Structures are given as C-alpha cells and as structure tokens.
CSV table of C-alpha atoms in Angstrom, one decimal:
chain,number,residue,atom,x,y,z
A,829,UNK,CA,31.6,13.4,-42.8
A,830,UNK,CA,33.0,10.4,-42.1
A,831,UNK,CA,33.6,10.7,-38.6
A,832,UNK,CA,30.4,12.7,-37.8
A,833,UNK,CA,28.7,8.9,-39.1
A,834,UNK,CA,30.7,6.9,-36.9
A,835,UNK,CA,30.3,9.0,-34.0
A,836,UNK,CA,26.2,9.0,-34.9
A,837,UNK,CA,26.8,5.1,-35.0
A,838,UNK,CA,29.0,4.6,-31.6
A,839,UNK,CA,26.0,7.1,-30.2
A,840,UNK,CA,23.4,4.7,-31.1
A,841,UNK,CA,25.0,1.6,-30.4
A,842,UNK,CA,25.5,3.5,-26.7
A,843,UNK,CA,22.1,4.1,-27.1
A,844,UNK,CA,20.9,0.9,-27.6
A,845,UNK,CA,23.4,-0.8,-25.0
A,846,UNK,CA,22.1,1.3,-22.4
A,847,UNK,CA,18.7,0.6,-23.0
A,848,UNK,CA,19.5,-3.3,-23.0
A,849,UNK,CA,21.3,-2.9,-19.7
A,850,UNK,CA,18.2,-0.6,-18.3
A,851,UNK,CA,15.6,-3.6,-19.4
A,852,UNK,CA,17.9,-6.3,-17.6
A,853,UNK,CA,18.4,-4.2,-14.1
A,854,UNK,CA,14.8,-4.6,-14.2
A,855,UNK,CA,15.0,-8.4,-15.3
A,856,UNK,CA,17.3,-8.9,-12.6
A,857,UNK,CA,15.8,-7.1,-10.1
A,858,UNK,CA,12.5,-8.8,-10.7
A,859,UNK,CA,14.2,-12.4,-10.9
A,860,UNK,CA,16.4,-12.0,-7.4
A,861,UNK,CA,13.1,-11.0,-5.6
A,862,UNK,CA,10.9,-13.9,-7.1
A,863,UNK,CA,13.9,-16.4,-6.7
A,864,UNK,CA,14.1,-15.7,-3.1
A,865,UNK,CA,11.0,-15.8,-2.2
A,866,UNK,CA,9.9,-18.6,-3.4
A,867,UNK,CA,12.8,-20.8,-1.9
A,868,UNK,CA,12.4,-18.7,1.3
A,869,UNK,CA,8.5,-19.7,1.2
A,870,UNK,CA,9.9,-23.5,-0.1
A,871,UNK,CA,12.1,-23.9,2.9
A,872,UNK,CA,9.2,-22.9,5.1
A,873,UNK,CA,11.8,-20.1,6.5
A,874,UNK,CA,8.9,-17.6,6.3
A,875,UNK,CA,6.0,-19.1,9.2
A,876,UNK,CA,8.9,-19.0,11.4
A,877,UNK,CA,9.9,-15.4,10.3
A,878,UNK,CA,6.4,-14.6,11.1
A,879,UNK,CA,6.4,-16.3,14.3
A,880,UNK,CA,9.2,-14.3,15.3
A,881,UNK,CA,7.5,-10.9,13.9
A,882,UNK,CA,4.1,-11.8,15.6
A,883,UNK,CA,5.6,-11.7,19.1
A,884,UNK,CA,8.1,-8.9,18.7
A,885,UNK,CA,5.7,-7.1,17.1
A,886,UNK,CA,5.3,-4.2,19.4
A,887,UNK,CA,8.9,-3.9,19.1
A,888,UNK,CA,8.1,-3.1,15.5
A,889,UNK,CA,5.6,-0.9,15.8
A,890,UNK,CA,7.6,1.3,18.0
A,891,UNK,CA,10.6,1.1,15.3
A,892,UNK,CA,8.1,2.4,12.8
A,893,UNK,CA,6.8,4.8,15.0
A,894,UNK,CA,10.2,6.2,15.9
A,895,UNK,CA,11.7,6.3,12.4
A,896,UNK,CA,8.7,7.9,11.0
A,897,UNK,CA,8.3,11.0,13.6
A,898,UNK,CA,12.2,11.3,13.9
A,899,UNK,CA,12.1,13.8,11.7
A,900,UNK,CA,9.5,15.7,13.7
A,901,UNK,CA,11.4,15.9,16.5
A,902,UNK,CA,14.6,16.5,15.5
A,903,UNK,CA,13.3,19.7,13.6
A,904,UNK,CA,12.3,20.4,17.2
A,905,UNK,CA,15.6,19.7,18.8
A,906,UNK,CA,17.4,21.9,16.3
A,907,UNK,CA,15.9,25.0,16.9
A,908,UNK,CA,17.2,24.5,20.9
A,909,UNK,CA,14.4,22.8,22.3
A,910,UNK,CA,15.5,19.3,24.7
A,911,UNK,CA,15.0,16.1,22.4
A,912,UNK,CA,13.1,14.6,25.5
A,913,UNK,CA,10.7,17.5,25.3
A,914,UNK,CA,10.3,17.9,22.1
A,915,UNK,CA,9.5,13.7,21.5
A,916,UNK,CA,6.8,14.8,24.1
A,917,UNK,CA,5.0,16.9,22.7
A,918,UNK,CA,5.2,15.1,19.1
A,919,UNK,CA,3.6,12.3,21.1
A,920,UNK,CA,1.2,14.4,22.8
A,921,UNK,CA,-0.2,16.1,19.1
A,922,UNK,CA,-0.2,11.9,17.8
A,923,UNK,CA,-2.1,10.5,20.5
A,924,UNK,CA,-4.5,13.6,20.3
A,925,UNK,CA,-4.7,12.8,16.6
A,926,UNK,CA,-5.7,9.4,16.8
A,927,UNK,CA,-8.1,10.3,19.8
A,928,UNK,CA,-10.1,12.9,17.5
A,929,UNK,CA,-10.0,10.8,14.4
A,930,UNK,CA,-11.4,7.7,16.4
A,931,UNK,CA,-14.0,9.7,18.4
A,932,UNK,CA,-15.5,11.3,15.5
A,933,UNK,CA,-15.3,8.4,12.4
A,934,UNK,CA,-16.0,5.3,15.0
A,935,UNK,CA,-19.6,5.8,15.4
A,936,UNK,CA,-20.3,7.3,12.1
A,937,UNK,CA,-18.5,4.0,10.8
A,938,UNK,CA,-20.7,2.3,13.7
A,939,UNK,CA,-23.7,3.4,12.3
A,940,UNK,CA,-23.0,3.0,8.9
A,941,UNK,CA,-22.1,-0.9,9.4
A,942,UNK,CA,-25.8,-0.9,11.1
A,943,UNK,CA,-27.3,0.9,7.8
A,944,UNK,CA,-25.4,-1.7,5.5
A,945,UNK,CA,-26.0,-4.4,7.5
A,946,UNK,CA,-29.9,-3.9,7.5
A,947,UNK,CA,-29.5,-3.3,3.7
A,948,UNK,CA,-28.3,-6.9,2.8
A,949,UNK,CA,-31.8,-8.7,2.4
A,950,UNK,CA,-32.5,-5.3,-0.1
A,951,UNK,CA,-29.2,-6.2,-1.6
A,952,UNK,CA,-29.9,-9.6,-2.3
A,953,UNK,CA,-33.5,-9.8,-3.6
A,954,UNK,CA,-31.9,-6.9,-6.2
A,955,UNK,CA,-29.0,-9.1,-7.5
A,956,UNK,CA,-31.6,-12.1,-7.7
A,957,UNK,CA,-34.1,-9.8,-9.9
A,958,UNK,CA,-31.2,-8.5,-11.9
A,959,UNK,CA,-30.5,-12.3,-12.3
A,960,UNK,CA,-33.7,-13.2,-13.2
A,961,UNK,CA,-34.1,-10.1,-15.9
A,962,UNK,CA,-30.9,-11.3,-17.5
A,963,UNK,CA,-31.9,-14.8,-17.6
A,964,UNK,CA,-35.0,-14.1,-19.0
A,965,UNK,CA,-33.7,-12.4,-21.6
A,966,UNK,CA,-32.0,-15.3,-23.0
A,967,UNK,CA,-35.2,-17.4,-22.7
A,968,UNK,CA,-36.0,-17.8,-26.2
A,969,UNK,CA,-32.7,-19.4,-27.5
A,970,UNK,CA,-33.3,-22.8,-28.2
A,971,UNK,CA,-31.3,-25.2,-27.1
A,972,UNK,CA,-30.8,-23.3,-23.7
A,973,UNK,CA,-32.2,-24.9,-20.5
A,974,UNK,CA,-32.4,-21.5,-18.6
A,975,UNK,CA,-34.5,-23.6,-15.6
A,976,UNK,CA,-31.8,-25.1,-15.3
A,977,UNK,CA,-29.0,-22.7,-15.0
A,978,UNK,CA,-31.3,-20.7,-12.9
A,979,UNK,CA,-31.6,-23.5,-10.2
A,980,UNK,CA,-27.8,-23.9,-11.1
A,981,UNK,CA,-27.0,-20.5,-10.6
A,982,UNK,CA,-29.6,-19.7,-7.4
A,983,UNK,CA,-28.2,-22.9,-5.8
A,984,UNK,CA,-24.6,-21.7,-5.6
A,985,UNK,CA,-25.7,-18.2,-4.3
A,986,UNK,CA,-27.9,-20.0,-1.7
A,987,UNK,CA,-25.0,-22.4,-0.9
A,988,UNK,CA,-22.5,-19.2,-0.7
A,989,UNK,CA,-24.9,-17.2,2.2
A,990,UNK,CA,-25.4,-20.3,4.0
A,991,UNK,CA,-21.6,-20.0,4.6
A,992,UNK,CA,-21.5,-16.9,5.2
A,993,UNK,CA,-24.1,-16.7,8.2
A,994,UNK,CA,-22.4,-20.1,9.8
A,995,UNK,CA,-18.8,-18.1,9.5
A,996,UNK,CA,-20.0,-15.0,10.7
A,997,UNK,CA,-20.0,-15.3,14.3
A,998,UNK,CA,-16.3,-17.3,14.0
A,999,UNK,CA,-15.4,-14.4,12.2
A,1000,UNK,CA,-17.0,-11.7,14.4
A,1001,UNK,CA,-15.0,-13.7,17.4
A,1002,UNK,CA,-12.0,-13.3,15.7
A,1003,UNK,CA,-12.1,-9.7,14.4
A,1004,UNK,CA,-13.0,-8.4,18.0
A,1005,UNK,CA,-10.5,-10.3,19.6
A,1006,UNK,CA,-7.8,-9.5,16.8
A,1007,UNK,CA,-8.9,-5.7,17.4
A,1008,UNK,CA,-7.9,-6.4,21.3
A,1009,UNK,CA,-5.0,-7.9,20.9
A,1010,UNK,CA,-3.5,-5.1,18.1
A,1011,UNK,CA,-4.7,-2.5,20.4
A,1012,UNK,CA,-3.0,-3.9,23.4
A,1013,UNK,CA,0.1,-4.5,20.9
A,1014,UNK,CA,-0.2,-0.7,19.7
A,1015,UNK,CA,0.3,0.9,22.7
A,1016,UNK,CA,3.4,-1.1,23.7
A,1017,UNK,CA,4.6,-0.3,20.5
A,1018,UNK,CA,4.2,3.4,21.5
A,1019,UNK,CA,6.2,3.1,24.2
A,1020,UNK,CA,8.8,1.5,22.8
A,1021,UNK,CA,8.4,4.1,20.3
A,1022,UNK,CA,8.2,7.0,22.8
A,1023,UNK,CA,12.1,5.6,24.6
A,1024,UNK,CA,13.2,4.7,21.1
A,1025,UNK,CA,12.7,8.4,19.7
A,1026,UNK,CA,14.3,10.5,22.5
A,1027,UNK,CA,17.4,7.6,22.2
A,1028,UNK,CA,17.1,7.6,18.4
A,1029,UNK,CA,20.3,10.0,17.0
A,1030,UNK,CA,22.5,7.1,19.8
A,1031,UNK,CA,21.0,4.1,18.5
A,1032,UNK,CA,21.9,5.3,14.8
A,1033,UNK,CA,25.4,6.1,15.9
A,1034,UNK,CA,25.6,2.7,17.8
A,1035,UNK,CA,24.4,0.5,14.7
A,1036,UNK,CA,26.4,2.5,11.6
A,1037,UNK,CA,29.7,1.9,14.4
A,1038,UNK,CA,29.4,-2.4,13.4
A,1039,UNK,CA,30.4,-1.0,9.9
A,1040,UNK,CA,34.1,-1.3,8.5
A,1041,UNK,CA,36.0,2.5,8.3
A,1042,UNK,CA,36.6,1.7,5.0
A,1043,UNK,CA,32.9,1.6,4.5
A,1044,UNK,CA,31.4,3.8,6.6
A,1045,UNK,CA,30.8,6.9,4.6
A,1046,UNK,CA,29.5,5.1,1.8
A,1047,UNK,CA,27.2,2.8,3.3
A,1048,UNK,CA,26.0,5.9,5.7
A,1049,UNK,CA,24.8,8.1,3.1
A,1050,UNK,CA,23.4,4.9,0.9
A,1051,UNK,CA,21.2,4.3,4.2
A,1052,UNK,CA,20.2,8.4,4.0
A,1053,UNK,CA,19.2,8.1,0.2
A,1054,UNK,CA,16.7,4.8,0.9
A,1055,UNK,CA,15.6,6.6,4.3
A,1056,UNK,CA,14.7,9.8,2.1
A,1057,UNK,CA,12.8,7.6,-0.6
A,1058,UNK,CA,11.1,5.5,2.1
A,1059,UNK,CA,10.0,8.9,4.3
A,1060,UNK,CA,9.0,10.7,1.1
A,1061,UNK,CA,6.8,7.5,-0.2
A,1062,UNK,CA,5.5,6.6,3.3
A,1063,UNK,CA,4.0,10.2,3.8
A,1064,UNK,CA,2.9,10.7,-0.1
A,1065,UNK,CA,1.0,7.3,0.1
A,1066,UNK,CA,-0.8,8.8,3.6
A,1067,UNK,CA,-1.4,12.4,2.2
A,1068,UNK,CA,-2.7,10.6,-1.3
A,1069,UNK,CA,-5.0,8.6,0.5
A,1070,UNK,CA,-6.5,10.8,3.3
A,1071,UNK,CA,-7.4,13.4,0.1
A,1072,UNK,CA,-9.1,10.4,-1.6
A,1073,UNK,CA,-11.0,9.2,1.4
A,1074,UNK,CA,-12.6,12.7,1.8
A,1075,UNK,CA,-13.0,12.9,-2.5
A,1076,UNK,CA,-14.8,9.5,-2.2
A,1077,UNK,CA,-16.7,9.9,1.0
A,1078,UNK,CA,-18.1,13.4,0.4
A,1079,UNK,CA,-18.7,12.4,-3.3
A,1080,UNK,CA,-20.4,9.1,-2.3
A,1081,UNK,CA,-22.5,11.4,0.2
A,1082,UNK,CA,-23.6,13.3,-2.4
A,1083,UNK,CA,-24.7,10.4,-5.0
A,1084,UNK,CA,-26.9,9.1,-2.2
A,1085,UNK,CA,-24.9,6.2,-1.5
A,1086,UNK,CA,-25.1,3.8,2.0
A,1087,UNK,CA,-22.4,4.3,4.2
A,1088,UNK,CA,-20.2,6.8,2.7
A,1089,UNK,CA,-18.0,7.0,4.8
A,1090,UNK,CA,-17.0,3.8,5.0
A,1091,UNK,CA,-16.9,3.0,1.6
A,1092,UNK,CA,-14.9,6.1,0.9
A,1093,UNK,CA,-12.4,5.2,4.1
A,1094,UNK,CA,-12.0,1.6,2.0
A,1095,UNK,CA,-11.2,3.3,-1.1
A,1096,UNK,CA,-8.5,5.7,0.9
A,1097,UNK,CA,-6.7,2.0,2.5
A,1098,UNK,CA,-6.9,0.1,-0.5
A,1099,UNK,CA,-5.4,3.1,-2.4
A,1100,UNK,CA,-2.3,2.1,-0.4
A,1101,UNK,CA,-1.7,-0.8,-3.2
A,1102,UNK,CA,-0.2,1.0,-6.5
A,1103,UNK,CA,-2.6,0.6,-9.2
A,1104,UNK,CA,-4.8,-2.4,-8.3
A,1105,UNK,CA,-5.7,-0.7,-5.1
A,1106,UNK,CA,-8.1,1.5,-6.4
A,1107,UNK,CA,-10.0,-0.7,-8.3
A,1108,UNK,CA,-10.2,-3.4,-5.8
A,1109,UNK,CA,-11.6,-0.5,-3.2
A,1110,UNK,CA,-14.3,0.9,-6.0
A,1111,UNK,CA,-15.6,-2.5,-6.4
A,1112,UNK,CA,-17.9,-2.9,-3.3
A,1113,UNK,CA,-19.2,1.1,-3.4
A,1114,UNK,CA,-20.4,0.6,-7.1
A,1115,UNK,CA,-21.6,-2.7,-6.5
A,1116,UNK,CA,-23.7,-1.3,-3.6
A,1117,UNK,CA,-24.3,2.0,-5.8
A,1118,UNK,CA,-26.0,0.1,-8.4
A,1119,UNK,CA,-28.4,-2.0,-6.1
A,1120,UNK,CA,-29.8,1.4,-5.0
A,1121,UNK,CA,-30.3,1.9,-8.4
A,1122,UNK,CA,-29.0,2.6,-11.7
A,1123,UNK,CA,-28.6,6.5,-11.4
A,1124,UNK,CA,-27.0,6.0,-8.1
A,1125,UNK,CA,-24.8,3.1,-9.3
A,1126,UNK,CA,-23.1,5.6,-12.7
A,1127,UNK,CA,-22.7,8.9,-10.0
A,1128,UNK,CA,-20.6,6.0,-7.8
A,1129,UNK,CA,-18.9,4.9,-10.6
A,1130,UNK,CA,-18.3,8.3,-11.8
A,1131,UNK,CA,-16.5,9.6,-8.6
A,1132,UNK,CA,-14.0,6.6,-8.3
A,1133,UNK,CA,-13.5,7.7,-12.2
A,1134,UNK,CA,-12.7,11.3,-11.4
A,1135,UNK,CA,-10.6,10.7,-8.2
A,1136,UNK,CA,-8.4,8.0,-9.9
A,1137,UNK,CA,-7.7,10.9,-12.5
A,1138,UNK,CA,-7.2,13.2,-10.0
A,1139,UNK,CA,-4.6,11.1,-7.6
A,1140,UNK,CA,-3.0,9.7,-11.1
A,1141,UNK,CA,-2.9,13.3,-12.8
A,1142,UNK,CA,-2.6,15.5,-10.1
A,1143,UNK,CA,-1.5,13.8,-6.7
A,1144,UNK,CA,0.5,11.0,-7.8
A,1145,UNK,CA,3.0,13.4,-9.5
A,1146,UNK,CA,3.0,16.3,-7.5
A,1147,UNK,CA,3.4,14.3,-4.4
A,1148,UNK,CA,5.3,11.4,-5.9
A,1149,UNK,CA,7.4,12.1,-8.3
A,1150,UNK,CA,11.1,11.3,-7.7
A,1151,UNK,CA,10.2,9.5,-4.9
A,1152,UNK,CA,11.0,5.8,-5.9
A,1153,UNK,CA,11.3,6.1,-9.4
A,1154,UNK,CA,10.2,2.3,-10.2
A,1155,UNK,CA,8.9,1.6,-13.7
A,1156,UNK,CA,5.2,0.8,-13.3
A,1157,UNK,CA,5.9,-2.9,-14.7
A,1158,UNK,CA,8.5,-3.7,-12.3
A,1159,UNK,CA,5.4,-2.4,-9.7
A,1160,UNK,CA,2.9,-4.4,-10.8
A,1161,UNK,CA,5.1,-7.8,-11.1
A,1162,UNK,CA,6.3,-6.6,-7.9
A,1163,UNK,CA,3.1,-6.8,-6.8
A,1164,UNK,CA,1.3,-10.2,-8.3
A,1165,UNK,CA,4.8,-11.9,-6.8
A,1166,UNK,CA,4.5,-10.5,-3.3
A,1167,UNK,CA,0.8,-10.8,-3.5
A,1168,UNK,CA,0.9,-14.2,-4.3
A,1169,UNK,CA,3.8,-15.3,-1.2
A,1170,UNK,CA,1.9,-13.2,1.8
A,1171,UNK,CA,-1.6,-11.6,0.4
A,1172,UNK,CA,-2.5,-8.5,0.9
A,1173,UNK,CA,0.3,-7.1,3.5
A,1174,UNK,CA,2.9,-8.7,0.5
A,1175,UNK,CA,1.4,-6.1,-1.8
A,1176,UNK,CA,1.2,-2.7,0.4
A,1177,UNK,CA,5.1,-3.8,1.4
A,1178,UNK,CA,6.2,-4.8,-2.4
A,1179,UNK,CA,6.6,-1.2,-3.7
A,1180,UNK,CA,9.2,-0.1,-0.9
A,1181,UNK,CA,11.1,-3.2,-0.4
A,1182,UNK,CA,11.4,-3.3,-4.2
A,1183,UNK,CA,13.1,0.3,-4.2
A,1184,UNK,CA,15.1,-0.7,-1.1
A,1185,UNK,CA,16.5,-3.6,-3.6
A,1186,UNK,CA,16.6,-0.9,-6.5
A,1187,UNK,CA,18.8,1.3,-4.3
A,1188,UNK,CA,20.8,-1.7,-3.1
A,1189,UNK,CA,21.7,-3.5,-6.6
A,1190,UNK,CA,22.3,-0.2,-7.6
A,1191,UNK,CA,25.3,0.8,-5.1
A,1192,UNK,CA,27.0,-3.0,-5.7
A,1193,UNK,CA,26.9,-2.6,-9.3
A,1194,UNK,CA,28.5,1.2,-8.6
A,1195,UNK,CA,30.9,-0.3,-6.3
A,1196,UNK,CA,32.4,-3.3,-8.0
A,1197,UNK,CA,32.1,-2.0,-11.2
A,1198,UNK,CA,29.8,-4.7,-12.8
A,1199,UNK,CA,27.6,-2.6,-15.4
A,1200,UNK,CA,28.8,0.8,-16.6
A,1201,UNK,CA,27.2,2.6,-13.4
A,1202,UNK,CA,29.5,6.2,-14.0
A,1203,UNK,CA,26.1,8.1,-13.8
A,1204,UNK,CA,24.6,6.8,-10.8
A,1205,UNK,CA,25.6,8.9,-7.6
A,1206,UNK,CA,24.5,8.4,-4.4
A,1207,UNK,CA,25.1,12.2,-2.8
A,1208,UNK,CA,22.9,13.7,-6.0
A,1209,UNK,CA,20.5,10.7,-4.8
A,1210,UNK,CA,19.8,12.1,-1.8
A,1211,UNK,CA,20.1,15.9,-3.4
A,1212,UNK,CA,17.0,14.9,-5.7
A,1213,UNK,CA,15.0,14.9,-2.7
C-alpha cells in the first residue's frame, strides 16, 4: 500500500512538473520572439531588412512559388515523366487558374465597387438618422446638452469625410500604381519560380551540403518536419478560406446584401489571420447589412455566425488538425506582438514563424538535453503528417 502511494505521489509530482515545463516552453517561446523583435525594431535593423526584401522581392515570390508547387511536380516526375515537363505543365494549369479566376471575379468585383461606391451618400444619411434616433432618445435627461454633443459628434464625422475625399485620389494614385508595380514584380517572380522548380531537388542538395556530417541527418529531417507543417498549414489556410469566400458570398447574395462578392472575398482574406481575422472581415458586410436595413443587417450577421462555426467546428479540424499544434494563447499573443512590429503582414506571418520557432526550440532542447525532451521525436514528427 505503501508503495502504490508513493508511486501515485512521484506520478503527480511528474504530473505537475511537466505541466510547469509545458506552461514555460510557451513562456519562453513567447518571450524570445517579443525580445527580438523589439530590439531588432529598436536597432532599426528591420527598414533595412525591408529594403532589402522590397527589391529582391521577385526573388521571393519565385522561392514561394517553387517551394509551394514542388510537391506538384515532383509527384509528376515520379511516375516517369521529365521534371522540366512536368514543372510545365504545373505552370501552364497555375497561370490558367489565375487567368479564369481574374477574368470572371474582376468585373463582378468592378461592378460591385461601382454599386458600393454610389451607395455611400445612402450610407451616410442612414448612420446620421441612426445618430439622431439615438440622440434623441436621451433628450429628456437633464443635465445633458444633447445640441451639443450632436454638433460635437456631426463635426467629427464631417471633419473625418473631408479627409477622406482629399486622400482619395493620393490613395487611388497609389493603389493603381502599387497594383503595377506587384504585377510587374509577380511575373518575374514566376520566372524565377519557373527555373527554380525544374532546378529545385539540386538547389536542396546544394544548400543541406554547407551542413556539418555530423549534423546532416538531423538537421535534414528537422527541415522535412517544419516543411510538412508549413505545406500542410499554407494549403489548409487557402482551402479554409476559398470555402468561406463562397459560404459568405453566396449567403450574402441571398440576404440582399451590396456587393457580395466582395464582401464575401474580404471575409475569405481576412480569414487568413487566426481568430481575429474573421471578425475584422464581418465588420464592414454587417455594417453595410444593417444600413440596408435591419432584416438585412441580422441575415448578414447570421451568416458570418454560421460560417465561423462551420470553419471552427468543421474545417478548422478536419483540415487543420496536427498541422502546427500551437496553443491558441501562444497564437493570439503571437499575433498582438507581430501585429503591433509590422501590421497586418506581421499577423498573417506570426502563426508559421511561431511554429517554425516551436519546432526549432524544440530540437535544441532534444539535442543538448536542457528540459526532459525523451518524448519529442522528430521522425514520428513528420509520421504525424
């Protein structure tokens, strides 16, 4: 009896210890990234990384290109057919792809801008009556100058379209010529891309020969493990949010809603963001939804409902699951930390480069022994997938 007690109490103080070391891998994990980039972003050492990003840039375009369709086209060379060949005709269903998508969703989205554009002046004189009803509503309190904090109030929004229609053309300048220049900057990527592809297996076997002997198998199958996770997120992300673009866009069709479409294609990109995304892509649709009017505004509402519960219920584990394996707190302070050092394009790269640092910590910690690490193994890693 005696024994069965101490083993029960060596069982929970295991228990408990590995539970402490679980909550500070987080800790740590979470503290190196923040650390970094703040003295990276102190040292100004990040405007001249993106200096040198912005003109290699097609460069990287073509890397991403490559890495992602690899697998493509060496299915293709496997079953016999020439790598050169089979990188062709990859590239020839990708360019058709983007052809077809851009033919048939640019002038619906085209029109749809017109449509939203020549709702605005509807859009406004609601929110100012909706302003006024709630204002009025409060008129009897005494004490309350309501004049005055409807001048207050009316002011500011006057104040806030004046600046929008002086920016507007600035910013129309620089969208069109931002849209040049990526385009211009996409297809070089896609040739670099298109030579970096047929060359790929050579360029893999030309980097992985810098590494030490000693090394090499190690750090070659820790590289397949984070390429698995990073293929298997990169194309649940793009499945997850091509289902809830059509979800949205058909369902905001339905409700009556301006521009579906576009509305629904903004909910699909900002679903690229882990949790926040969705909400900050709803926002705008239901905002719109209820200007149209109230009935309009809850069916809105009610579809971003029902397709958050469908990607978070059904697609998000189906599709997901095992992929990264973050704890959603580590994502979301992840993502305010990221968010806050580069915007937007900190938060759709947090999630993977955090998992990248996961994997990372994970194989020092294995390999110098610095945390009890016996049950972490990188070959059943990459056999999870």
């Amino acid at each position: 009896m005696k024994k069965d007690k101490n083993k029960e109490e060596v069982q929970e103080v295991l228990t408990l210890t590995s539970r402490i070391l679980k909550i500070l891998y987080v800790v740590i994990i979470v503290g190196i990234v923040f650390i970094v980039s703040v003295l990276l972003k102190e040292w100004k050492v990040f405007e001249f990384i993106f200096k040198i990003i912005k003109i290699i840039s097609p460069v990287i375009i073509g890397l991403v290109i490559a890495w992602l369709l690899n697998p493509l086209v060496s299915s293709l060379s496997s079953k016999g057919m020439k790598r050169v060949y089979s990188t062709v005709i990859v590239y020839i269903v990708l360019i058709s792809g983007i052809l077809l998508i851009l033919w048939t969703l640019v002038p619906i989205i085209s029109n749809q801008i017109n449509d939203l554009t020549k709702m605005i002046p509807t859009l406004v004189t609601d929110i100012t009556n909706r302003i006024n009803e709630i204002l009025d509503r409060f008129a009897n309190i005494e004490g309350l100058d309501i004049e005055t904090i409807r001048t207050g109030v009316f002011t500011s929004i006057e104040e806030y379209g004046r600046n929008i229609v002086v920016s507007v053309p600035d910013a129309f300048v620089k969208i069109v010529t931002g849209l040049f220049s990526g385009l211009g900057q996409f297809v070089i990527g896609l040739l670099v891309g298109f030579y970096l592809l047929f060359n790929f297996d050579s360029a893999s076997k030309h980097l992985f020969s810098f590494i030490p002997k000693k090394y090499y198998k190690e750090v070659k199958l820790l590289f397949k493990v984070i390429n698995s996770k990073l293929h298997s997120f990169v194309k649940g992300t793009l499945f997850s949010s091509s289902i809830l673009f059509l979800i949205n866009a058909i369902g905001f069709a339905f409700a009556g809603l301006k521009a579906p479409v576009l509305f629904g294609l903004f909910c699909g990109i900002t679903n690229i963001i882990p949790y926040i995304g969705p909400y900050i892509g709803g926002v705008p649709a239901i905002i719109v939804g209820f200007s149209q009017g109230t009935v309009t505004g809850i069916l809105v509402l009610m579809i971003i409902v029902v397709s958050q519960l469908l990607e978070g219920n059904i697609l998000h584990p189906l599709i997901m699951s095992k992929t990264l394996k973050l704890h959603p707190v580590t994502i979301i302070v992840s993502l305010l930390i990221f968010g806050s050092l580069f915007g937007i394009v900190g938060m759709v790269i947090a999630t993977p480069l955090v998992s990248l640092l996961k994997n990372l910590i994970k194989y020092i910690l294995m390999k110098f022994k610095l945390f009890d690490m016996e049950n972490y193994d990188l070959a059943s890693e990459l056999e999870a997938k």
